[in-house]
Structure formats: structure tokens, C-alpha cells
Coordinates of C-alpha atoms in Angstrom, one line a residue:
X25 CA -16.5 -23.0 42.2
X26 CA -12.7 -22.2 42.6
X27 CA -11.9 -25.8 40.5
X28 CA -14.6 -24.5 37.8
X29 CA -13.1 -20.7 38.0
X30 CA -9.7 -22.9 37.2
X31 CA -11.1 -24.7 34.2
X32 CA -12.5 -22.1 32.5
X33 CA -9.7 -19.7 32.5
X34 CA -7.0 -22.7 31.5
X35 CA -9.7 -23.1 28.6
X36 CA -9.7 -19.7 27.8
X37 CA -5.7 -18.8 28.0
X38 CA -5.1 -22.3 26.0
X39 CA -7.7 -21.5 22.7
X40 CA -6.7 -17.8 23.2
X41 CA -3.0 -18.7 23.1
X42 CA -3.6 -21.3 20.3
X43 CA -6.0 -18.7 18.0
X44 CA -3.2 -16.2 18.2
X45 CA -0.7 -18.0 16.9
X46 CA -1.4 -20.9 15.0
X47 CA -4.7 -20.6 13.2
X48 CA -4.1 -16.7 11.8
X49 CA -3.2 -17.7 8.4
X50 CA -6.4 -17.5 7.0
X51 CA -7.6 -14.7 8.5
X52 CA -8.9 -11.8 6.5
X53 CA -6.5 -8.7 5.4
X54 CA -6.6 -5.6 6.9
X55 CA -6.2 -3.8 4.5
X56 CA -9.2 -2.0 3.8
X57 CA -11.1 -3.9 1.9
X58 CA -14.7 -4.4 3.2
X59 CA -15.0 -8.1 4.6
X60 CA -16.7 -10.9 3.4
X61 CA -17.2 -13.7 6.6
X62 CA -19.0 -15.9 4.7
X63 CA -16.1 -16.7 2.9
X64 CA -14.0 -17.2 6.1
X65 CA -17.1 -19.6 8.0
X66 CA -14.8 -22.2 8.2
X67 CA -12.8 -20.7 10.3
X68 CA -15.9 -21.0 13.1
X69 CA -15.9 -24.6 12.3
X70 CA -12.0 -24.8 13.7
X71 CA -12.7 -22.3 16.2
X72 CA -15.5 -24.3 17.8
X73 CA -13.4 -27.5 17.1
X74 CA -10.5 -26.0 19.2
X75 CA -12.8 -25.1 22.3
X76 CA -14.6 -28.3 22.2
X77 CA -12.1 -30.3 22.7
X78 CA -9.6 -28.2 25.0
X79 CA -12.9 -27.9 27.2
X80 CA -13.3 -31.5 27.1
X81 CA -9.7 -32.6 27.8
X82 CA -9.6 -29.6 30.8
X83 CA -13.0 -31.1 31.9
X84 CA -11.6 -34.4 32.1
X85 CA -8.7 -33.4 34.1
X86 CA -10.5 -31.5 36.5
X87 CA -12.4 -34.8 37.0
X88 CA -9.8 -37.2 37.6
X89 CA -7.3 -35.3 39.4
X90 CA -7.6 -34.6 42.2
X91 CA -8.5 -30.9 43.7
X92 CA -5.3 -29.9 45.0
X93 CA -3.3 -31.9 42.1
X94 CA -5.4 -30.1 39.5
X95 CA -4.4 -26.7 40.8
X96 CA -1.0 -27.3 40.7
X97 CA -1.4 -29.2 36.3
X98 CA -3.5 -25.5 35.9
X99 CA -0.6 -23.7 37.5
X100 CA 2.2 -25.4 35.8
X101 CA 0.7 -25.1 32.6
X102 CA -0.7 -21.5 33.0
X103 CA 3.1 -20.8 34.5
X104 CA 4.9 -22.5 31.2
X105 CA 2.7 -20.6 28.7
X106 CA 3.0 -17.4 30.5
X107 CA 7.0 -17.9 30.2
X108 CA 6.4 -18.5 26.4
X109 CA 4.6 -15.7 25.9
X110 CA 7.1 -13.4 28.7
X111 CA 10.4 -14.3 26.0
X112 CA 8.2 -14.0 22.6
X113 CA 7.2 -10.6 23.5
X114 CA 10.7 -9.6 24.8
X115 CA 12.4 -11.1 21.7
X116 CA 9.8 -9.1 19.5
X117 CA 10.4 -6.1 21.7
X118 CA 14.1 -6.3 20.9
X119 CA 14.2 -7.5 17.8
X120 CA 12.1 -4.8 16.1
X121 CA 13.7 -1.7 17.3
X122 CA 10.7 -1.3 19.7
X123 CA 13.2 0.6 22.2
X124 CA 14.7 2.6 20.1
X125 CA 13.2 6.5 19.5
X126 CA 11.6 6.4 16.6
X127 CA 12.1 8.9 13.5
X128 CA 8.2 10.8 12.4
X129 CA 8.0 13.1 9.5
X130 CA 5.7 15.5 8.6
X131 CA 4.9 15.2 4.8
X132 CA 3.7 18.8 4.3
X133 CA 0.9 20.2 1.3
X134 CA 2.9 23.2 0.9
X135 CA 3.5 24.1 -2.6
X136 CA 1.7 20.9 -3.9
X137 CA -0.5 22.8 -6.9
X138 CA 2.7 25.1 -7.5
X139 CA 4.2 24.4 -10.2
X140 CA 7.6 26.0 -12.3
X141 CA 7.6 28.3 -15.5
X142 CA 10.7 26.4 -16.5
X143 CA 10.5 22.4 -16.8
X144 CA 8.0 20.1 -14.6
X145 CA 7.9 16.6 -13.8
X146 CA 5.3 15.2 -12.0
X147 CA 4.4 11.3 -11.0
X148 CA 1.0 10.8 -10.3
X149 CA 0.7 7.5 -8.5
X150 CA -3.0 6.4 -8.3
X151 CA -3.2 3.3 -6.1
X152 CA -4.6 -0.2 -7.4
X153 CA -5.3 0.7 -10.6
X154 CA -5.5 -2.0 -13.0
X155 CA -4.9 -1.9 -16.6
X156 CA -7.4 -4.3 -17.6
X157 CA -10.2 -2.1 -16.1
X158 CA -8.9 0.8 -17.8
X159 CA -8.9 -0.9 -20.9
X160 CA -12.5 -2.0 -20.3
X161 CA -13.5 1.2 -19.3
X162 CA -12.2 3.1 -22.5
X163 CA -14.8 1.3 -23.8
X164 CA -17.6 2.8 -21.8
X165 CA -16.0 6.4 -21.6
X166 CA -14.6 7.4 -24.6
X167 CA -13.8 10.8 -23.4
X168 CA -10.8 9.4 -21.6
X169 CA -9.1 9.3 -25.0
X170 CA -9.5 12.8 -25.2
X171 CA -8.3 13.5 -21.6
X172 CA -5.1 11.5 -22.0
X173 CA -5.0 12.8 -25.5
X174 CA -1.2 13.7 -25.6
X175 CA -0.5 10.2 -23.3
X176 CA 0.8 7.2 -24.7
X177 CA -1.0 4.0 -23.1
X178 CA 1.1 0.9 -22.4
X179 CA -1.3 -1.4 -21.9
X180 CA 1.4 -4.0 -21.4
X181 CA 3.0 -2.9 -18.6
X182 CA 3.8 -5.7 -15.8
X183 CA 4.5 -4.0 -12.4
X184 CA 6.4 -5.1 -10.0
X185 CA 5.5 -6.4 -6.9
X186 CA 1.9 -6.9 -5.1
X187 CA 0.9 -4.3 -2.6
X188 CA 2.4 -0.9 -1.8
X189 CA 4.8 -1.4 0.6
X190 CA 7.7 -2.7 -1.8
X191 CA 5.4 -1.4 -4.5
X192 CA 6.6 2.2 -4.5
X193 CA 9.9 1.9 -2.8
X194 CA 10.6 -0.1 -6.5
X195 CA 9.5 3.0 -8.4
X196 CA 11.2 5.2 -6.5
X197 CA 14.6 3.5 -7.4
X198 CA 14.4 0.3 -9.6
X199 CA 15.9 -1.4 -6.9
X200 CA 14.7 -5.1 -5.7
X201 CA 14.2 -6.4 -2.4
X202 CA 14.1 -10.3 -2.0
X203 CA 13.4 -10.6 1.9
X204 CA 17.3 -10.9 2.5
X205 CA 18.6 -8.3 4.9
X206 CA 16.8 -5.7 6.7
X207 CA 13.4 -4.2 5.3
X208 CA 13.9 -0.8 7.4
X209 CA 17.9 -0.7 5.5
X210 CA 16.5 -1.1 2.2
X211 CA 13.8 1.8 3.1
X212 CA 15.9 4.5 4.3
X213 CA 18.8 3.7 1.1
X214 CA 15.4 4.0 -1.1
X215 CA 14.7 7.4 0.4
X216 CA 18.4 8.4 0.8
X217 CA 20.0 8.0 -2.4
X218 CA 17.5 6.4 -5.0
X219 CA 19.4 7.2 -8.7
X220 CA 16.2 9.4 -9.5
X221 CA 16.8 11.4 -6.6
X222 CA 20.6 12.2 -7.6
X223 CA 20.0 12.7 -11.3
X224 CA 17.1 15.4 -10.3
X225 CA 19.2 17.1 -7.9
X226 CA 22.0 17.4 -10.8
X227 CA 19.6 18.9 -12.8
X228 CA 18.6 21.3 -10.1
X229 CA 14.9 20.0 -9.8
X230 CA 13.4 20.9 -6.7
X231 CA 12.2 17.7 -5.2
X232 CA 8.0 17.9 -3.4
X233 CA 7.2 14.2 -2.2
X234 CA 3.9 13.6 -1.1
X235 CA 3.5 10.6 0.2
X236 CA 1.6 10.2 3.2
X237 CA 3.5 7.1 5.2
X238 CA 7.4 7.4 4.8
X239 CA 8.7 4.6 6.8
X240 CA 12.1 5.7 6.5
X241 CA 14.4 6.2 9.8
X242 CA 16.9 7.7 8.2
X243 CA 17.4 11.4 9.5
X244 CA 19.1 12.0 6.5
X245 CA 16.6 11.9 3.6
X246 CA 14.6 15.0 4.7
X247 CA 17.4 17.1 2.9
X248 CA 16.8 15.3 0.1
X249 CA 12.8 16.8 -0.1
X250 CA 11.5 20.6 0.6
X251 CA 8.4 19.3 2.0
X252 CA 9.3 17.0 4.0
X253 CA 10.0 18.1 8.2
X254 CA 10.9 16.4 11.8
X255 CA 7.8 15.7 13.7
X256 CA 6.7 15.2 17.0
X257 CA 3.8 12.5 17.0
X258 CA 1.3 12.4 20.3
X259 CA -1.9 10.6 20.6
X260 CA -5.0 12.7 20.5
X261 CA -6.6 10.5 23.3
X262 CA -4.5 8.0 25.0
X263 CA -8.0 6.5 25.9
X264 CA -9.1 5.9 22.4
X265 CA -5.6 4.2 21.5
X266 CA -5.9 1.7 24.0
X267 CA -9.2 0.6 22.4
X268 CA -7.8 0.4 18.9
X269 CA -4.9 -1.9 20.1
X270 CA -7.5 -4.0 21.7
X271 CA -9.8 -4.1 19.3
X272 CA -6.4 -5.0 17.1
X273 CA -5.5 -8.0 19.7
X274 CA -8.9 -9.3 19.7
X275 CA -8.8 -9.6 16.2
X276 CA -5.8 -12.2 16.3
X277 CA -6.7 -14.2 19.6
X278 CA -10.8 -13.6 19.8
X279 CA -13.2 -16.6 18.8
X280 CA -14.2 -16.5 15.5
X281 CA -17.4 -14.6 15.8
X282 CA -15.9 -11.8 17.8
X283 CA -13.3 -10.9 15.5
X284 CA -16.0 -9.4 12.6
X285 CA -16.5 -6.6 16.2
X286 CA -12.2 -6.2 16.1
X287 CA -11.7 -4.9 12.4
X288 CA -9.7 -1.9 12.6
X289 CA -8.5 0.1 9.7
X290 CA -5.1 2.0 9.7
X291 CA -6.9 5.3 9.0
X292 CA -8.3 5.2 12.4
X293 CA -4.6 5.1 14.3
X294 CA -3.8 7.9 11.7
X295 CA -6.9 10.2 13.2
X296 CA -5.1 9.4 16.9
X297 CA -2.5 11.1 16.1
X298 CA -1.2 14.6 16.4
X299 CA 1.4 15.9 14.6
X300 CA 3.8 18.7 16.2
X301 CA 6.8 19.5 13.0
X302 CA 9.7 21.5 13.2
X303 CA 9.4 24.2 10.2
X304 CA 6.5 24.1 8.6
X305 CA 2.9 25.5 9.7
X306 CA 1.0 23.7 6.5
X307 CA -1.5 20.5 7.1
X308 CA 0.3 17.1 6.6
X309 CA -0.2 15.8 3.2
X310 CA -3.0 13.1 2.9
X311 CA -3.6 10.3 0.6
X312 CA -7.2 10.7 0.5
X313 CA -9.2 11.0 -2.6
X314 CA -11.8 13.5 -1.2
X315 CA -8.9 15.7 0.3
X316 CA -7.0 15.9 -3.1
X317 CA -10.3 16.4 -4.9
X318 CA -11.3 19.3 -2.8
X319 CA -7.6 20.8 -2.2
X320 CA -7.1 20.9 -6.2
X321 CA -10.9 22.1 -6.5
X322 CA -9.7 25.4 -4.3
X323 CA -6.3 26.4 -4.8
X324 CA -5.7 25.1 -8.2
X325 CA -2.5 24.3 -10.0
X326 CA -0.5 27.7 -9.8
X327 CA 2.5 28.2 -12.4
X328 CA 4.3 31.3 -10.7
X329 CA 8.0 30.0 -9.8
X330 CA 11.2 29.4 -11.8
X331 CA 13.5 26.4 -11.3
X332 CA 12.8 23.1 -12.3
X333 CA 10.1 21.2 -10.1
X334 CA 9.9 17.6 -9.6
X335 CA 6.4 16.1 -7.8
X336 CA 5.5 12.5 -6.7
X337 CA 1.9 12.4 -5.3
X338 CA 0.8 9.1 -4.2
X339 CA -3.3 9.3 -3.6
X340 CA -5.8 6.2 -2.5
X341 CA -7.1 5.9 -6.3
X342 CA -8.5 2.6 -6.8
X343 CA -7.8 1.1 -3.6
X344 CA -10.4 -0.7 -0.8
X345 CA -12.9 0.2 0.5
X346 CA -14.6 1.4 -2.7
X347 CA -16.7 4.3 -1.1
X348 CA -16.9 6.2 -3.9
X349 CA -19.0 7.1 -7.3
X350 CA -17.3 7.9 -10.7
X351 CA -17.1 11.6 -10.0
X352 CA -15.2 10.5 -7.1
X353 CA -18.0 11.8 -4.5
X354 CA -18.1 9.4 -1.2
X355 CA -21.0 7.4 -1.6
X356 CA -20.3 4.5 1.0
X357 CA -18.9 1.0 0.9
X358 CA -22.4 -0.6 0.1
X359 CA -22.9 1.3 -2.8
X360 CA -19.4 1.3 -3.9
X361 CA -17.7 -1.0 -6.2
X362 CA -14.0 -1.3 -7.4
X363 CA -14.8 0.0 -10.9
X364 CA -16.7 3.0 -9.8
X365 CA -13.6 3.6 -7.4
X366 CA -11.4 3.2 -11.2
X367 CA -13.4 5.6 -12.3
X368 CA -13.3 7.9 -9.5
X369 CA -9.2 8.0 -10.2
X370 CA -9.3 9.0 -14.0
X371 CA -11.8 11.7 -12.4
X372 CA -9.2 12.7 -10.0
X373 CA -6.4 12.4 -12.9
X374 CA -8.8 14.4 -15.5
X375 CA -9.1 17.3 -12.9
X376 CA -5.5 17.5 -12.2
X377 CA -4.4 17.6 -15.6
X378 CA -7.3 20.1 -16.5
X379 CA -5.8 22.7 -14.1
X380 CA -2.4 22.2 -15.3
X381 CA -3.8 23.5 -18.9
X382 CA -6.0 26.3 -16.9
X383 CA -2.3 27.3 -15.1
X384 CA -0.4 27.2 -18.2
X385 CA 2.0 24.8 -16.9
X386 CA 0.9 21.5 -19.1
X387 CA 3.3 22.3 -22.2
X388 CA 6.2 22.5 -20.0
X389 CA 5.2 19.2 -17.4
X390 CA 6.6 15.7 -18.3
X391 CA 3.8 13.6 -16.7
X392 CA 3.2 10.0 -15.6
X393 CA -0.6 8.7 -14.4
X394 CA 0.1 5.3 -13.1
X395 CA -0.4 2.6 -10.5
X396 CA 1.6 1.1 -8.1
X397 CA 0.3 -2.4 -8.9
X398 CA -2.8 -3.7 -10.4
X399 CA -5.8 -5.5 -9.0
X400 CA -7.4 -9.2 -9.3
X401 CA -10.1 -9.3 -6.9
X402 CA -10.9 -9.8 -3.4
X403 CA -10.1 -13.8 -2.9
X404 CA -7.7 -15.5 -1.1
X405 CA -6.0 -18.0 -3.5
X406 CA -2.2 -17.5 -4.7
X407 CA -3.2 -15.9 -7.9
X408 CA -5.3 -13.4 -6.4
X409 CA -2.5 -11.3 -5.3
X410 CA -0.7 -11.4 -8.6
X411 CA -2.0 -7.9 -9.4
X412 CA 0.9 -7.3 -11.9
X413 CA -1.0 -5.4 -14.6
X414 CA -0.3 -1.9 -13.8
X415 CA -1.8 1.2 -15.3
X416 CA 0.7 3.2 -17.3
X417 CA 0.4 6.6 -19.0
X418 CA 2.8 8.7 -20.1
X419 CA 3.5 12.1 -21.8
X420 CA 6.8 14.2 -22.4
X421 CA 7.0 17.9 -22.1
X422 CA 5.6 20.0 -25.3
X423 CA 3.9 16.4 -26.4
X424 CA 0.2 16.8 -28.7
X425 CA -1.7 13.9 -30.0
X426 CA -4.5 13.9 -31.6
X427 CA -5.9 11.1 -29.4
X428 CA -4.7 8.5 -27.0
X429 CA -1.9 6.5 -28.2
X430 CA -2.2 3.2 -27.1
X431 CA 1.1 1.0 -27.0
X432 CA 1.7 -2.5 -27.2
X433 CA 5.6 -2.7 -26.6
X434 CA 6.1 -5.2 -23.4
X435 CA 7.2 -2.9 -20.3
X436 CA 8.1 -3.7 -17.3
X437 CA 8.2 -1.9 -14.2
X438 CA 12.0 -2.5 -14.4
X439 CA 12.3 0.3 -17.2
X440 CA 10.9 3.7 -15.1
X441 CA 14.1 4.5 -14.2
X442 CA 15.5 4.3 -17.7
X443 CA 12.4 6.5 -19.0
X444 CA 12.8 8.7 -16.0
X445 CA 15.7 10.0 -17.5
X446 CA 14.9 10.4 -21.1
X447 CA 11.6 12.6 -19.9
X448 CA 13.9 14.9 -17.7
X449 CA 16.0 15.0 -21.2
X450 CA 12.9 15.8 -23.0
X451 CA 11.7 13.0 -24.9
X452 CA 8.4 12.1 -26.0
X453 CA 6.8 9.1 -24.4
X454 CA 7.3 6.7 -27.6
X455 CA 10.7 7.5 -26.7
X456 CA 11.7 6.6 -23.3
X457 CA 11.2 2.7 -23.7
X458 CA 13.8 0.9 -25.6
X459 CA 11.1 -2.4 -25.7
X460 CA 8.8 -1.8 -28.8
X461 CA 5.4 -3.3 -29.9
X462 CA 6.4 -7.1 -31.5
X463 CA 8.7 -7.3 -29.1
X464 CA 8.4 -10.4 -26.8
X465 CA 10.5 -10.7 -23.1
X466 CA 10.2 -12.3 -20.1
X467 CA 9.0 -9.8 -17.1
X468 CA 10.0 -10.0 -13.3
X469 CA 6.8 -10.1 -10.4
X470 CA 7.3 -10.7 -6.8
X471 CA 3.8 -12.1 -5.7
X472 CA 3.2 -12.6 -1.8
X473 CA -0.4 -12.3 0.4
X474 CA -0.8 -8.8 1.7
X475 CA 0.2 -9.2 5.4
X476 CA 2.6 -11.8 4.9
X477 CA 5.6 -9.9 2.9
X478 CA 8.2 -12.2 4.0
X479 CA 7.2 -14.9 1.6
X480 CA 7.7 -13.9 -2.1
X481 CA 7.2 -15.8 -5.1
X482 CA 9.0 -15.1 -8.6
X483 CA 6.5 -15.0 -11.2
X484 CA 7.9 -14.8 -14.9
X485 CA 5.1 -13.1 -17.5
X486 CA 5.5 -14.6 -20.5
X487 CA 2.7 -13.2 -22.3
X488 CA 0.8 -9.9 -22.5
X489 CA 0.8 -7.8 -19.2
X490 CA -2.8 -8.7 -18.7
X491 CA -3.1 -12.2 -19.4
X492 CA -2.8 -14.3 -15.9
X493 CA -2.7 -17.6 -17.5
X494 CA 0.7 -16.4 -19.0
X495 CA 2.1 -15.7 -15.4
X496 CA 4.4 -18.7 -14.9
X497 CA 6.0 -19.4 -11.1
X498 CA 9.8 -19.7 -11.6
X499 CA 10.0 -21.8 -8.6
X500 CA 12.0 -19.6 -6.7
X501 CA 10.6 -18.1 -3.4
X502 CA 12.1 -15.5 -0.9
X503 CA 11.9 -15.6 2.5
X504 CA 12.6 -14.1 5.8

């Protein structure tokens, strides 16, 4: 029994170990987005490839060793892997900063819907939302012309990069990051002295961020925002936390057909935790579509203050799971797709700028409704995660269309910080591009697979925003 006890736990650290670590590049995201597992069935294949034949080499050992000589192979090898394991976790522990304090911030709600008398300029960041499914939707919903009426459309816009997390850091401040030097650095300089943030500070903008994950560990940048406080964070139930991180290991080193039971979302650590901030008695800001909805739908957008105000609101928008209808009511991920979820942002962006007219603080608001990148679907290939065409809609303080203007002058994300400045001088939104329609350039992407940011790819478009078959790989790659 003792022999057999042997085996089957040297079969169980071995595939555990082996799971973990080599055979997690094809699992699934995390990143929301409701999972698939019949696309991922070969992965069972492997998985029950791996234990059959660890179990029968372990099987075979235990056979022609002898007892006491088998003990000692199981120990050895159970010893050596231990070891491995023992220096990887120590060199993780130390390389990451793990025991260092770590900075929290409390991104407040106060004064979200309170807007200036004097000059506004807001950003309105709505997550995942792709171009081409705007463009296809205008067809369907013709009132959207009348609801971005005084916005100019540039249907070819080309974002930037694939997901969020160097998405918006490259709004913020035009900046690149190619996986050479610290991530964390490049953060905290985006947060600290971004040129946006210096030319709205010389122009004596008040500066609201709301943004609900600011992974900067700079101390520094919360004088740069007025909503923005020290925190203490605690765990609402240590208990509870221990079974997320499990559920979070199991999902890397669990057989195949346990890992479907490990899928944890990052909105469930989010709900662990408790926020004590120094300063401020308001909520913490949230990027949820429902809260936004329902926070607007109460307070309303108030225009009672003087000074110039500048806003960047980052909500969910488009982005997985799809769990809600057009009118952006929670329906659930089954009945949810990712053009209702499209339609539930121009909802979200309709309502906001409806209560900026019922305020009286439209005229006088320079305002941008885009995305942080685009979307192509839920697959696993390269070219999935190219997601560079990016919704972009502008309009200039004091600017009246009769409809929708719909531009085809090549943008690139590479311009905001260009047409930043010539909205806060008061230009129209056919003015703050130099790039007009005829016009033909080649325009910068950075494609990678959520999850695994330290391998870029440089993309060149050559063509319009929204053509992938015009998205040509330079060769070039970035890692880290």
C-alpha cells in the first residue's frame, strides 16, 4: 500500500508539475470572456497522454525496483522537483517586488457628473469597441447619426496596441512601450508626467481620472488627480481569498477537465476587497456599465463650478462577458452577444451626452467617445488579437452638425496627443488631425495574445483601419 501511496503521488506531483508549466500556452484567457471547451478538447487529449504514460513509466519502476530502492528514485526525484519549485518561487518572489509594500489608490466618484461653466474636456473611453461594428450598426440604427450629430466619425482609425493594459497607458501619453525595461517604470512615468497631463495643468484644468485599476506605484501621481486618494486594501474574508487563489492554481496545474470548475474572473478578487482611503468618504469609482448607467440615471451631469475641468472615464463598454441587451440592461451571458454589448455602449454614450445638453454644459465640452482597441472575435489564432480598428468620435467645444460627419482621413492612435491639444485650443474636430481623407500612410500596431504581453509583434496597416488583410507583420517582435 505504502509502494502504491508512492506511485500515485510521484504521478500526481510529476503531471501536476508538468501541466503547470509547460502545457499552459493554449489555455484559455481569463479575461472575461465566456469559455468555449470544445474548442480547447485537445488539450484533454495531451492531458490524458501525459498521465498515461508518467503512470506507466512510475508503474514500471515501482515494478522493477526494488521496495526500498524505489523509495529512495521517489524521494530523489520528489526532493529535486521540490528544490525547482523552492528557487522558482523565491526568484518570482523577488523579482516581482512581491516584498515590497505595495502602493493602493482609491479612485473616487466624487464630482464625476460635475461639470464647469467655463471650458470641459472629457474622454469617454468605452472598452472593446470596434469600428467595424459601429459602422455596421449605423446601418440598423440610424438615430446614432443624430446622437453623435455634432461628432466627426473617423472610421479609419488604427489603435494602438491589443488589450488594455498598454492600451490606455498609450492614450494617456503617446508613449510606446516595446517590452524593453520595466513595465511598472513605464506605468508610474505614464501617470506622473504624461504631456497631456502637463499641458492641462498649464491651462489650469482640473484633472478627475476615473479609471478603476491604476497600477501605478508611484506616490507621486495622486497630486497630479483630485479624485484620486491613498488607500488601505484588506480582504473582506480571508477565507474566501484562499479559495479564489486555489481555484486560480488549479486552473494552471489541474487536469484538463477540472480546470472548466477553476475559472475565476478578476471581478471576483475586486468584491474581496475593502478599501479604507485617506481623504475621501465617496464610493470608489467602478468600471461597470450598470453602475455608470444607474449613477448618471440619479445624479445627472450638474454644470455649477467654474474653472476648467478635464474628465477621463474608462467604463467596461463592449468588453466580455456580453451580459447585456442594447439598452444596456443585464440580461446574462447566454443571452448576450458582443453586438448587443456594442449597442449597450452607444446606449451608455447617448445618455451621457443627453445629460450634458439637459445641464447645459454640451456647448462648452470638447468631447471624445472612443475605444481603447477594437475587437475580432473570440479565437485563438495570431490575427485574432489584432483588434486595431478602434472607435473614434470626436467633437470640439461650441461644434453643430447637421448630422454625423463621417471621416475618411487615415488616423492613427499616434495623433491623440496632437488633437488633444488643438481641442483644449478650441478647434473643431475636422481640425485636430493634420492626416486628411486621400491621404495614404503606414500605421503602427503592437499585436500580442492577452496574457502573454511580453511577446509583441509590429504590425504595419497599409490599408483602411478596418481591412485585416491589409495588416502586414513587419517582422520585428518585442520581447521580455
Amino acid at each position: 500500500v505504502y509502494r502504491i501511496a508512492l506511485a500515485g503521488g510521484l504521478t500526481l506531483f510529476i503531471c501536476t508539475y508538468i501541466q503547470g508549466n509547460f502545457m499552459i500556452d493554449r489555455l484559455p484567457p481569463l479575461d472575461g470572456t465566456s469559455i468555449w471547451w470544445g474548442k480547447y478538447d485537445i488539450l484533454r487529449k495531451d492531458t490524458l497522454l501525459l498521465w498515461v504514460v508518467v503512470l506507466i513509466v512510475v508503474i514500471a519502476a515501482m515494478i522493477v525496483l526494488r521496495k526500498q530502492k524505489f523509495v529512495h528514485v521517489v524521494m530523489f526525484i520528489s526532493g529535486c522537483m521540490t528544490l525547482m519549485l523552492l528557487v522558482t518561487a523565491c526568484s518570482t518572489v523577488i523579482t516581482s517586488g512581491a516584498l515590497h509594500s505595495k502602493l493602493h489608490l482609491h479612485v473616487s466618484v466624487e464630482e464625476e457628473f460635475e461639470m464647469s461653466a467655463d471650458n470641459n474636456f472629457v474622454i469617454l473611453v468605452l472598452d472593446t469597441a470596434d469600428s467595424r461594428e459601429f459602422t455596421s450598426l449605423l446601418e440598423e440604427h440610424p438615430e446614432y447619426r443624430e446622437i453623435f450629430g455634432d461628432f466627426t466619425y473617423f472610421e479609419n482609425t488604427t489603435g494602438a496596441y491589443t488589450s488594455t493594459l498598454n492600451a490606455i497607458p498609450f492614450i494617456l501619453s503617446g508613449e510606446w512601450y516595446e517590452n524593453e525595461g520595466s513595465f511598472q517604470d513605464y506605468l508610474d512615468r505614464v501617470y506622473r508626467e504624461a504631456p497631456l497631463w502637463k499641458e492641462l495643468k498649464s491651462r489650469n484644468y482640473q484633472i478627475d481620472l476615473y479609471e478603476d485599476d491604476i497600477r501605478a506605484q508611484d506616490a507621486s501621481i495622486v497630486d497630479n488627480f483630485d479624485n484620486v486618494y491613498f488607500t488601505k486594501v484588506t480582504p473582506v474574508s480571508y477565507l474566501e481569498l484562499a479559495k479564489q487563489e486555489l481555484k486560480l492554481v488549479g486552473f494552471r496545474y489541474a487536469p484538463y477537465d477540472l480546470k472548466r470548475y477553476c475559472v475565476i474572473k478578476e471581478v471576483y478578487f475586486n468584491e474581496l476587497r475593502e478599501s479604507h482611503p485617506e481623504g475621501s468618504d465617496s464610493k470608489a469609482f467602478t468600471a461597470d456599465n450598470t453602475a455608470f448607467k444607474e449613477d448618471l440615471a440619479a445624479q445627472g451631469v450638474v454644470m455649477d463650478e467654474t474653472g476648467n475641468r478635464f474628465k477621463f472615464i474608462h467604463l467596461n463598454g463592449a468588453h466580455a462577458p456580453f451580459i447585456y441587451d442594447k439598452d444596456a440592461n443585464v440580461i446574462g451571458v447566454e443571452q448576450g452577444s458582443y453586438r448587443q454589448s456594442m449597442e449597450a455602449s452607444i446606449t451608455l454614450a447617448a445618455n451621457y451626452i443627453q445629460a450634458l445638453k439637459d445641464s447645459g454644459a454640451y456647448d462648452n465640452t470638447a468631447l471624445i467617445v472612443m475605444a481603447d482597441h477594437g475587437y475580432n472575435g473570440m479565437g485563438e489564432k495570431e490575427e485574432d488579437f489584432l483588434r486595431q480598428a478602434a472607435l473614434l468620435l470626436i467633437k470640439g467645444r461650441n461644434e453643430q452638425h447637421d448630422t454625423m460627419q463621417i471621416s475618411e482621413a487615415p488616423i492613427s492612435y499616434e495623433d491623440l496627443q496632437e488633437a488633444y491639444v488643438r481641442l483644449l485650443d478650441g478647434a473643431q474636430s475636422d481640425a485636430v488631425f493634420d492626416w486628411k481623407e486621400g491621404d495614404t500612410r503606414e500605421r503602427r500596431f503592437l499585436e500580442y495574445a492577452p496574457g502573454n504581453e511580453k511577446h509583441m509583434v509590429e504590425y504595419l496597416q497599409k490599408g483602411h483601419a478596418q481591412d485585416l488583410t491589409t495588416m502586414v507583420p513587419t517582422g520585428r517582435v518585442f520581447d521580455r
